[in-house]
mmCIF file of C-alpha atoms in Angstrom:
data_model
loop_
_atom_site.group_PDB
_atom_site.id
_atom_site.type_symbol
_atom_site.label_atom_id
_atom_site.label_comp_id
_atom_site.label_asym_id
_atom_site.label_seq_id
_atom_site.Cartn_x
_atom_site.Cartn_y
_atom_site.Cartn_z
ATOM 1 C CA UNK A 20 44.751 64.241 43.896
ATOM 2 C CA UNK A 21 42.589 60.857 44.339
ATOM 3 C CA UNK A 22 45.448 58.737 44.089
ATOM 4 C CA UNK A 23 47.021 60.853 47.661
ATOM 5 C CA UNK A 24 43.929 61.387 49.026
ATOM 6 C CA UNK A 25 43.539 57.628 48.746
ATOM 7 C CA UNK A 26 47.292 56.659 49.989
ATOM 8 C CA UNK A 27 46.718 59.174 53.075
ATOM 9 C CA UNK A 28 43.724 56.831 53.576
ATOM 10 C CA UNK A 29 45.560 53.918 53.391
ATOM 11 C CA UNK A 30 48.161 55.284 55.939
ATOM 12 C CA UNK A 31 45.746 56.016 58.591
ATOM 13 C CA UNK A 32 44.612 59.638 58.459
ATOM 14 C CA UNK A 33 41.021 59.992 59.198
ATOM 15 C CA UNK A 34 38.428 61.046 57.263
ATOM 16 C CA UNK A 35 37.779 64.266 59.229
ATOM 17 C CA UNK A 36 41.069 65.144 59.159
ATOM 18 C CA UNK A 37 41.650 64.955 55.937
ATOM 19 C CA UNK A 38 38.290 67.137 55.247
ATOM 20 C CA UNK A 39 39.968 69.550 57.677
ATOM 21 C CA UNK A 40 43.353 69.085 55.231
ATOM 22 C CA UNK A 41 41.297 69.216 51.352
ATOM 23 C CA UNK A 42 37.509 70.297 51.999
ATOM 24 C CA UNK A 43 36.529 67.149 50.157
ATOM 25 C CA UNK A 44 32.897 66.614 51.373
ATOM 26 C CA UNK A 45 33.309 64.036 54.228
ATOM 27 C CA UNK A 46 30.117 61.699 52.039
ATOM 28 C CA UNK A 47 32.893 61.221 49.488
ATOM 29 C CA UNK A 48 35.978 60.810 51.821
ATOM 30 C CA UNK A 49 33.453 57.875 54.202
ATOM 31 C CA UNK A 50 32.991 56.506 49.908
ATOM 32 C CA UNK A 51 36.794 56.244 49.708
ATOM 33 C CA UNK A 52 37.626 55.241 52.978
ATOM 34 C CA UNK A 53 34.960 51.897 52.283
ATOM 35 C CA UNK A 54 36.447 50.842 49.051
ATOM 36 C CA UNK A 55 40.284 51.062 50.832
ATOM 37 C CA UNK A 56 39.127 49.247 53.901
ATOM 38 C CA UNK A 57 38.444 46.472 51.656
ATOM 39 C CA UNK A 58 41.060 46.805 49.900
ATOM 40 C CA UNK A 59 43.677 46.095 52.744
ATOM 41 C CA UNK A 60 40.758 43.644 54.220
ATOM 42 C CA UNK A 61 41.246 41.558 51.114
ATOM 43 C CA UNK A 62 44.952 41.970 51.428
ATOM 44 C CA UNK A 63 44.995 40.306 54.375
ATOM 45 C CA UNK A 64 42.297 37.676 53.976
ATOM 46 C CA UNK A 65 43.703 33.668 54.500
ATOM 47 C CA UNK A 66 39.824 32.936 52.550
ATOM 48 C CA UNK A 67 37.261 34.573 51.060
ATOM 49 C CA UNK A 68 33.859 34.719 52.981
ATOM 50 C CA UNK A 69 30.081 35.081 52.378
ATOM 51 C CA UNK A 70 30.304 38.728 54.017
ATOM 52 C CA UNK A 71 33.633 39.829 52.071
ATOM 53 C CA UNK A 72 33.020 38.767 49.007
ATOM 54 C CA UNK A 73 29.617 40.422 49.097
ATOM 55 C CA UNK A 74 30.835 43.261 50.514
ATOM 56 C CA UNK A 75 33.622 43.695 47.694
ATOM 57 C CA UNK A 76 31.407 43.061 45.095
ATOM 58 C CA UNK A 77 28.713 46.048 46.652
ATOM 59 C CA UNK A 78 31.822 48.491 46.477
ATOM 60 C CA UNK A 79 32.589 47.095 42.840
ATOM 61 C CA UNK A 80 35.765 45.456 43.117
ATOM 62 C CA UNK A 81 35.544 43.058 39.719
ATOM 63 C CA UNK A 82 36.376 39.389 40.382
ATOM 64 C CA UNK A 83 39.758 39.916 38.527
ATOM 65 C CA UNK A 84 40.645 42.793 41.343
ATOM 66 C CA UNK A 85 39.550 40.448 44.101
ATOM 67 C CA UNK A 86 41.520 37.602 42.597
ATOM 68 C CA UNK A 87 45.154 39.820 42.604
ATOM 69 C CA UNK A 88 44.475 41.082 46.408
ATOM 70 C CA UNK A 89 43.655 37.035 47.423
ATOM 71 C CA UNK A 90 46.546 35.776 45.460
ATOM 72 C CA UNK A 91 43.985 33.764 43.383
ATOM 73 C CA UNK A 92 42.628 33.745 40.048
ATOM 74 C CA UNK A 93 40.294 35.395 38.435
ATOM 75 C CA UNK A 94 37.749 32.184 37.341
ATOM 76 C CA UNK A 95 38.787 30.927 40.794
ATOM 77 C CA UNK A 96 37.095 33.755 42.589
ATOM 78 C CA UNK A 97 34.113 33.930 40.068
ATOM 79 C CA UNK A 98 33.300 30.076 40.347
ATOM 80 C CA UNK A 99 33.626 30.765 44.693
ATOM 81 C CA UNK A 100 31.871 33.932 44.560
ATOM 82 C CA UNK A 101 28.829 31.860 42.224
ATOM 83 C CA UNK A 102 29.051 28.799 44.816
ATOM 84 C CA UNK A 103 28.427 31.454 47.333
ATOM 85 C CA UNK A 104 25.042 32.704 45.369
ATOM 86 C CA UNK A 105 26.557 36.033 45.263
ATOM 87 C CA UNK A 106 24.809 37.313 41.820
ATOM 88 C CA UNK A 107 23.934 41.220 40.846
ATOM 89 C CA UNK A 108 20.431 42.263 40.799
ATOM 90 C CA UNK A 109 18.970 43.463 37.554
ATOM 91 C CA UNK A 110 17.285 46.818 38.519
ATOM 92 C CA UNK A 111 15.752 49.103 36.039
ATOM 93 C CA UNK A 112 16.097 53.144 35.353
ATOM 94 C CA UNK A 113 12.728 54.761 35.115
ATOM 95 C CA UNK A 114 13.557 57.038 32.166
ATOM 96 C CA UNK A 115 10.576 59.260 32.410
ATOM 97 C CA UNK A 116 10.345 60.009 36.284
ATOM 98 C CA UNK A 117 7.505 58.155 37.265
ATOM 99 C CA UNK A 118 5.659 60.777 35.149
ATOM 100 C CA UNK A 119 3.278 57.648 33.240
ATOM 101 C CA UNK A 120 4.927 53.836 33.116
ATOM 102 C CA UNK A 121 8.467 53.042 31.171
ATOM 103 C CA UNK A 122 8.059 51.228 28.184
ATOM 104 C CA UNK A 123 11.484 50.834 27.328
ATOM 105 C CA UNK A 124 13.563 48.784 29.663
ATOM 106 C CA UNK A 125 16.857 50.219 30.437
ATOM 107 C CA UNK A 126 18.693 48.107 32.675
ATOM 108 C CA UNK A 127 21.578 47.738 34.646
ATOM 109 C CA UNK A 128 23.607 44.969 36.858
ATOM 110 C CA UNK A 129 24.429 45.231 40.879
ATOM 111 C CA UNK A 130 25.205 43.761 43.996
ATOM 112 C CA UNK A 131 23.490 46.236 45.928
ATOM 113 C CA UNK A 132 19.946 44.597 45.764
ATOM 114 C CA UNK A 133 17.721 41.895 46.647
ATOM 115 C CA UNK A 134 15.172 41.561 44.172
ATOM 116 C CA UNK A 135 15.239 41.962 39.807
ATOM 117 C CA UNK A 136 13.237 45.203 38.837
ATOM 118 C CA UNK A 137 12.330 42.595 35.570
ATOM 119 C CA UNK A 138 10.873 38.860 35.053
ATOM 120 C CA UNK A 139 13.062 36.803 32.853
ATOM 121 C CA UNK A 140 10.807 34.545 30.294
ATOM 122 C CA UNK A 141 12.576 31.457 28.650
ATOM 123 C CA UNK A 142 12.231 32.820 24.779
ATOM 124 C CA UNK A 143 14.675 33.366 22.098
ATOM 125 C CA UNK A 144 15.793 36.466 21.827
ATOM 126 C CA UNK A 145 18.331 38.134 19.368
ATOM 127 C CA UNK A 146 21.164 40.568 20.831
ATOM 128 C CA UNK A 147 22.369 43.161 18.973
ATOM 129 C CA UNK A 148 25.706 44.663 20.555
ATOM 130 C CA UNK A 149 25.988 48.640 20.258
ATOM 131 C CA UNK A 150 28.315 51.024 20.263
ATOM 132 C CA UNK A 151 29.065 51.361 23.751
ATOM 133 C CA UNK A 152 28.996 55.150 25.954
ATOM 134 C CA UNK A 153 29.097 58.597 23.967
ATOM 135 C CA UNK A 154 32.310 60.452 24.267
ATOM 136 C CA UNK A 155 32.497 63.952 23.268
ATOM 137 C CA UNK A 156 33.726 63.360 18.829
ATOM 138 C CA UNK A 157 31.991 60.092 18.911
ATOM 139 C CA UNK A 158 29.163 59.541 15.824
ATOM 140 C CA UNK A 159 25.829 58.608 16.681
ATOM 141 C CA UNK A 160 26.185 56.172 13.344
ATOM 142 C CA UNK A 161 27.588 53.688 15.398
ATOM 143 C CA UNK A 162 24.402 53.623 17.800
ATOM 144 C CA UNK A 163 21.873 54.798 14.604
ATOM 145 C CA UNK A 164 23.158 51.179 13.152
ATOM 146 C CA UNK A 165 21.858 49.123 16.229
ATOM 147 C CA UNK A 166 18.880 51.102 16.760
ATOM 148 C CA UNK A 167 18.095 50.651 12.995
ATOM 149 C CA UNK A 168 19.386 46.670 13.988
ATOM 150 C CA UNK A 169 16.811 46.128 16.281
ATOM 151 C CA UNK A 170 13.921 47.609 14.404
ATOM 152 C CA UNK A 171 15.027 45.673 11.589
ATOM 153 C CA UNK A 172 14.678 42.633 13.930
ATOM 154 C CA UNK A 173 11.307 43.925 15.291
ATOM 155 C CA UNK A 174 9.988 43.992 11.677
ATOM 156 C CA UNK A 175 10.669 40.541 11.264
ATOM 157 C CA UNK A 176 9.508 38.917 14.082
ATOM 158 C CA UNK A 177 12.223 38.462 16.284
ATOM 159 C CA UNK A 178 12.612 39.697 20.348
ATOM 160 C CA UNK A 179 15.413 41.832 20.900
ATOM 161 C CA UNK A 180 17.972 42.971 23.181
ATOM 162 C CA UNK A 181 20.703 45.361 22.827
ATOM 163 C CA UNK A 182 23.547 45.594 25.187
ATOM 164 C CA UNK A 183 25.275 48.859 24.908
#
């Protein structure tokens, strides 16, 4: 259903119309409609600007996706895209609702900011890789070994980070 409600999109129907058509709330259909005008504005770029780029990065399109709708290459857009100073944010979840302050960071990366949430310091730190997202049948072992990683780490001495 995504993929047609995208292609009528693409072939001009509007996003009240197709409301009218599906009863897809229209804040979803205006989400859709963004990410397909960029699309086919990439699509028909001769160059890459400041405002595109930026604007393609804020609706996610990876540099990879960017590069096949330019007719470019992947490390090409990435190396014009850092010559532009286009660079995500990092922002930070507040995992206990403001209730008293975080003390864990958990972090993520975008393009839809101006500022970090965190200060970076210059230090050594150790990165322990986990297990990635739970899926329903996936074993918490996999995460239970880089939680169990990092305190190790802890123990010893060491600054940590784990990427999940």
């Amino acid at each position: 259903r995504m993929f047609v409600v995208a292609a009528a999109l693409k072939s001009g129907y509007s996003v009240d119309r197709l409301y009218d058509l599906t009863k897809i709330d229209r804040w979803f259909l205006t989400k859709m409609k963004n990410i397909i005008d960029c699309n086919l504005m990439l699509g028909a770029a001769k160059s890459l600007d400041y405002d595109l780029m930026l604007t393609a990065k804020q609706l996610g399109f990876s540099d990879q996706q960017i590069a096949t709708l330019v007719q470019s290459t992947e490390n090409a857009v990435r190396a014009q895209r850092n010559q532009l100073d286009i660079r995500p944010f990092v922002k930070q979840i507040d995992t206990v609702a403001a209730e008293w302050p975080a003390s864990t960071n958990y972090l993520y990366l975008t393009y839809n900011g101006s500022t970090n949430d965190v200060e970076f310091q210059a230090e050594d730190h150790v990165m322990v890789i986990g297990s990635g997202v739970y899926r329903i049948g996936s074993s918490v072992e996999f995460d239970w070994c880089a939680v169990r990683s990092i305190q190790e780490l802890r123990r010893l001495g060491k600054k940590t980070i784990m990427l999940n």
